[in-house]
């Protein structure tokens, strides 16, 4: 058994129009349990800074 420590990723660039400030609102609009589901493919076609992807 290994003891791994995970650090949440953050957006890799500050982007004009980035979604970091809207992240909590975006999370509320996702289906419940979205982050725990194993059979969902998340696609963010215009990743930008990756705020939603990493959030």
MMTF fields as JSON, N, C-alpha, C and O atoms, coordinates in Angstrom:
{
  "mmtfVersion": "1.0.0",
  "mmtfProducer": "UNKNOWN",
  "numBonds": 219,
  "numAtoms": 220,
  "numGroups": 55,
  "numChains": 1,
  "numModels": 1,
  "chainsPerModel": [1],
  "groupsPerChain": [55],
  "chainIdList": ["A"],
  "bondAtomList": [4, 2, 8, 6, 12, 10, 16, 14, 20, 18, 24, 22, 28, 26, 32, 30, 36, 34, 40, 38, 44, 42, 48, 46, 52, 50, 56, 54, 60, 58, 64, 62, 68, 66, 72, 70, 76, 74, 80, 78, 84, 82, 88, 86, 92, 90, 96, 94, 100, 98, 104, 102, 108, 106, 112, 110, 116, 114, 120, 118, 124, 122, 128, 126, 132, 130, 136, 134, 140, 138, 144, 142, 148, 146, 152, 150, 156, 154, 160, 158, 164, 162, 168, 166, 172, 170, 176, 174, 180, 178, 184, 182, 188, 186, 192, 190, 196, 194, 200, 198, 204, 202, 208, 206, 212, 210, 216, 214],
  "bondOrderList": [1, 1, 1, 1, 1, 1, 1, 1, 1, 1, 1, 1, 1, 1, 1, 1, 1, 1, 1, 1, 1, 1, 1, 1, 1, 1, 1, 1, 1, 1, 1, 1, 1, 1, 1, 1, 1, 1, 1, 1, 1, 1, 1, 1, 1, 1, 1, 1, 1, 1, 1, 1, 1, 1],
  "groupList": [{"groupName": "UNK", "atomNameList": ["N", "CA", "C", "O"], "elementList": ["N", "C", "C", "O"], "formalChargeList": [0, 0, 0, 0], "bondAtomList": [1, 0, 2, 1, 3, 2], "bondOrderList": [1, 1, 2], "singleLetterCode": "X", "chemCompType": "L-PEPTIDE LINKING"}],
  "groupTypeList": [0, 0, 0, 0, 0, 0, 0, 0, 0, 0, 0, 0, 0, 0, 0, 0, 0, 0, 0, 0, 0, 0, 0, 0, 0, 0, 0, 0, 0, 0, 0, 0, 0, 0, 0, 0, 0, 0, 0, 0, 0, 0, 0, 0, 0, 0, 0, 0, 0, 0, 0, 0, 0, 0, 0],
  "groupIdList": [1, 2, 3, 4, 5, 6, 7, 8, 9, 10, 11, 12, 13, 14, 15, 16, 17, 18, 19, 20, 21, 22, 23, 24, 25, 26, 27, 28, 29, 30, 31, 32, 33, 34, 35, 36, 37, 38, 39, 40, 41, 42, 43, 44, 45, 46, 47, 48, 49, 50, 51, 52, 53, 54, 55],
  "secStructList": [7, 7, 7, 7, 7, 7, 7, 7, 7, 7, 7, 1, 1, 7, 7, 6, 6, 7, 1, 4, 4, 4, 2, 2, 2, 2, 2, 2, 2, 1, 7, 6, 6, 4, 4, 4, 7, 1, 1, 7, 7, 7, 7, 7, 6, 6, 7, 6, 6, 7, 2, 2, 2, 2, 7],
  "xCoordList": [0.85, 0.0, 0.902, 1.867, 0.585, 1.425, 0.653, -0.566, 1.373, 0.777, 1.052, 2.159, 0.053, 0.207, -0.516, -1.62, 0.103, -0.514, -0.813, 0.079, -2.044, -2.445, -2.694, -3.354, -2.165, -2.39, -3.28, -2.955, -4.4, -5.286, -4.562, -3.811, -4.802, -4.21, -4.954, -6.128, -4.262, -4.854, -4.727, -3.892, -5.548, -5.415, -3.968, -3.298, -3.5, -2.1, -1.787, -0.613, -2.786, -2.574, -3.706, -4.819, -3.429, -4.514, -5.04, -4.282, -6.307, -6.904, -7.948, -8.777, -7.897, -8.95, -10.25, -10.334, -11.253, -12.504, -12.443, -13.309, -11.431, -11.294, -12.473, -13.176, -12.673, -13.837, -13.546, -14.415, -12.339, -11.996, -12.983, -13.391, -13.368, -14.312, -15.713, -16.498, -16.037, -17.369, -17.41, -18.449, -16.302, -16.188, -17.266, -17.834, -17.557, -18.585, -19.957, -20.718, -20.282, -21.565, -21.606, -22.632, -20.505, -20.437, -20.584, -21.303, -19.922, -20.021, -21.457, -21.899, -22.18, -23.582, -24.455, -25.479, -24.074, -24.895, -24.566, -25.283, -23.485, -23.14, -24.038, -24.562, -24.218, -25.034, -24.46, -23.248, -25.339, -24.859, -23.954, -24.218, -22.893, -21.943, -21.065, -20.432, -21.017, -20.275, -18.814, -18.288, -18.164, -16.73, -16.45, -15.317, -17.45, -17.233, -17.599, -17.265, -18.276, -18.71, -17.538, -16.701, -17.487, -16.373, -16.67, -15.74, -17.934, -18.294, -18.659, -19.391, -18.158, -18.452, -17.178, -16.1, -17.331, -16.207, -16.471, -17.483, -15.563, -15.684, -14.837, -13.648, -15.449, -14.73, -14.892, -16.01, -13.78, -13.793, -13.046, -11.823, -13.786, -13.13, -12.207, -11.194, -12.529, -11.694, -11.143, -11.599, -10.177, -9.684, -9.306, -9.592, -8.675, -8.233, -7.27, -6.261, -7.562, -6.685, -6.982, -6.228, -8.052, -8.383, -9.068, -9.036, -9.695, -10.309, -11.362, -11.371, -12.247, -13.304, -12.715, -13.098, -11.796, -11.17, -10.478, -10.658, -9.687, -8.953, -9.801, -9.483, -10.867, -11.739, -12.63, -13.434],
  "yCoordList": [-1.17, 0.0, 1.241, 1.315, 2.191, 3.389, 4.604, 4.691, 5.516, 6.761, 7.844, 8.377, 8.17, 9.193, 10.453, 10.4, 11.562, 12.844, 13.503, 13.638, 13.91, 14.54, 16.025, 16.417, 16.83, 18.267, 18.619, 18.272, 19.302, 19.649, 20.52, 21.429, 20.227, 21.034, 22.36, 22.46, 23.355, 24.679, 25.038, 24.473, 25.977, 26.404, 26.797, 27.413, 26.433, 26.65, 28.025, 28.375, 28.812, 30.195, 31.054, 30.568, 32.313, 33.254, 33.696, 34.18, 33.536, 33.743, 34.836, 34.858, 35.733, 36.744, 35.996, 35.227, 36.221, 35.482, 34.102, 33.263, 33.865, 32.563, 32.272, 33.182, 31.019, 30.59, 30.383, 29.917, 30.72, 30.483, 31.153, 30.558, 32.388, 33.108, 32.5, 32.672, 31.802, 31.207, 29.732, 29.086, 29.202, 27.768, 27.211, 26.159, 27.876, 27.369, 27.328, 26.387, 28.332, 28.327, 27.193, 26.532, 26.976, 25.901, 24.548, 23.684, 24.345, 23.074, 22.786, 21.637, 23.825, 23.625, 23.174, 22.528, 23.5, 23.118, 21.715, 21.196, 21.101, 19.747, 18.738, 19.029, 17.551, 16.524, 16.153, 16.208, 15.773, 15.405, 14.179, 13.247, 14.195, 13.092, 13.009, 11.981, 14.064, 14.062, 13.661, 12.876, 14.181, 13.911, 12.486, 12.019, 11.785, 10.423, 9.365, 8.193, 9.753, 8.768, 8.316, 9.122, 7.023, 6.433, 6.3, 6.175, 6.324, 6.049, 7.303, 7.218, 8.458, 9.712, 10.226, 10.21, 10.678, 11.292, 12.788, 13.234, 13.559, 15.014, 15.571, 15.27, 16.38, 16.984, 18.488, 19.0, 19.187, 20.65, 21.068, 21.201, 21.28, 21.488, 22.698, 22.66, 23.756, 24.947, 25.112, 25.972, 24.3, 24.196, 25.537, 25.781, 26.413, 27.691, 27.433, 26.752, 27.964, 27.756, 26.471, 26.104, 25.777, 24.52, 24.641, 23.698, 25.786, 26.005, 24.957, 24.423, 24.651, 23.671, 22.263, 21.438, 21.99, 20.66, 20.337, 19.245, 21.275, 21.017, 21.227, 20.696, 21.989, 22.228, 21.059, 21.091],
  "zCoordList": [0.0, 0.0, 0.0, 0.761, -0.841, -0.906, -0.396, -0.541, 0.189, 0.67, -0.352, -0.417, -1.146, -2.177, -1.751, -1.208, -1.997, -1.729, -3.066, -3.904, -3.27, -4.513, -4.285, -3.323, -5.169, -5.13, -6.311, -7.447, -6.07, -7.179, -8.208, -7.853, -9.477, -10.547, -10.648, -10.292, -11.129, -11.328, -12.792, -13.497, -13.264, -14.661, -14.961, -14.133, -16.15, -16.461, -17.024, -17.145, -17.372, -17.801, -17.272, -17.069, -17.05, -16.752, -18.099, -18.94, -18.304, -19.609, -19.527, -18.617, -20.479, -20.558, -20.84, -21.798, -20.011, -20.167, -19.532, -19.781, -18.718, -18.066, -17.147, -16.709, -16.867, -16.093, -14.612, -13.874, -14.164, -12.761, -11.818, -10.821, -12.127, -11.254, -11.322, -10.39, -12.394, -12.558, -12.165, -12.297, -11.689, -11.461, -10.533, -10.825, -9.445, -8.518, -9.182, -8.962, -9.99, -10.711, -11.738, -11.897, -12.423, -13.414, -12.728, -13.231, -11.593, -10.863, -10.438, -10.466, -10.045, -9.627, -10.787, -10.567, -12.015, -13.165, -13.697, -14.552, -13.195, -13.617, -12.901, -11.825, -13.493, -12.833, -11.469, -11.263, -10.539, -9.198, -9.28, -10.04, -8.494, -8.48, -9.718, -9.959, -10.496, -11.761, -11.579, -12.368, -10.565, -10.386, -9.905, -10.024, -9.367, -8.888, -9.92, -9.743, -10.99, -11.984, -12.829, -13.235, -13.088, -13.831, -15.323, -16.12, -15.715, -17.105, -17.898, -18.885, -17.478, -18.16, -18.816, -18.223, -20.047, -20.752, -20.785, -21.326, -20.208, -20.194, -21.327, -21.427, -22.179, -23.297, -23.203, -23.148, -23.185, -23.201, -24.465, -24.444, -25.586, -26.88, -26.938, -27.637, -26.23, -26.224, -24.819, -24.065, -24.471, -23.1, -22.506, -21.334, -23.267, -22.705, -21.573, -21.761, -20.398, -19.243, -18.496, -17.594, -18.841, -18.195, -16.854, -16.063, -16.569, -15.256, -14.934, -13.826, -15.869, -15.609, -15.594, -14.765, -16.497, -16.556, -15.237, -14.698, -14.709, -13.475, -12.229, -11.165, -12.353, -11.212, -10.951, -10.02]
}
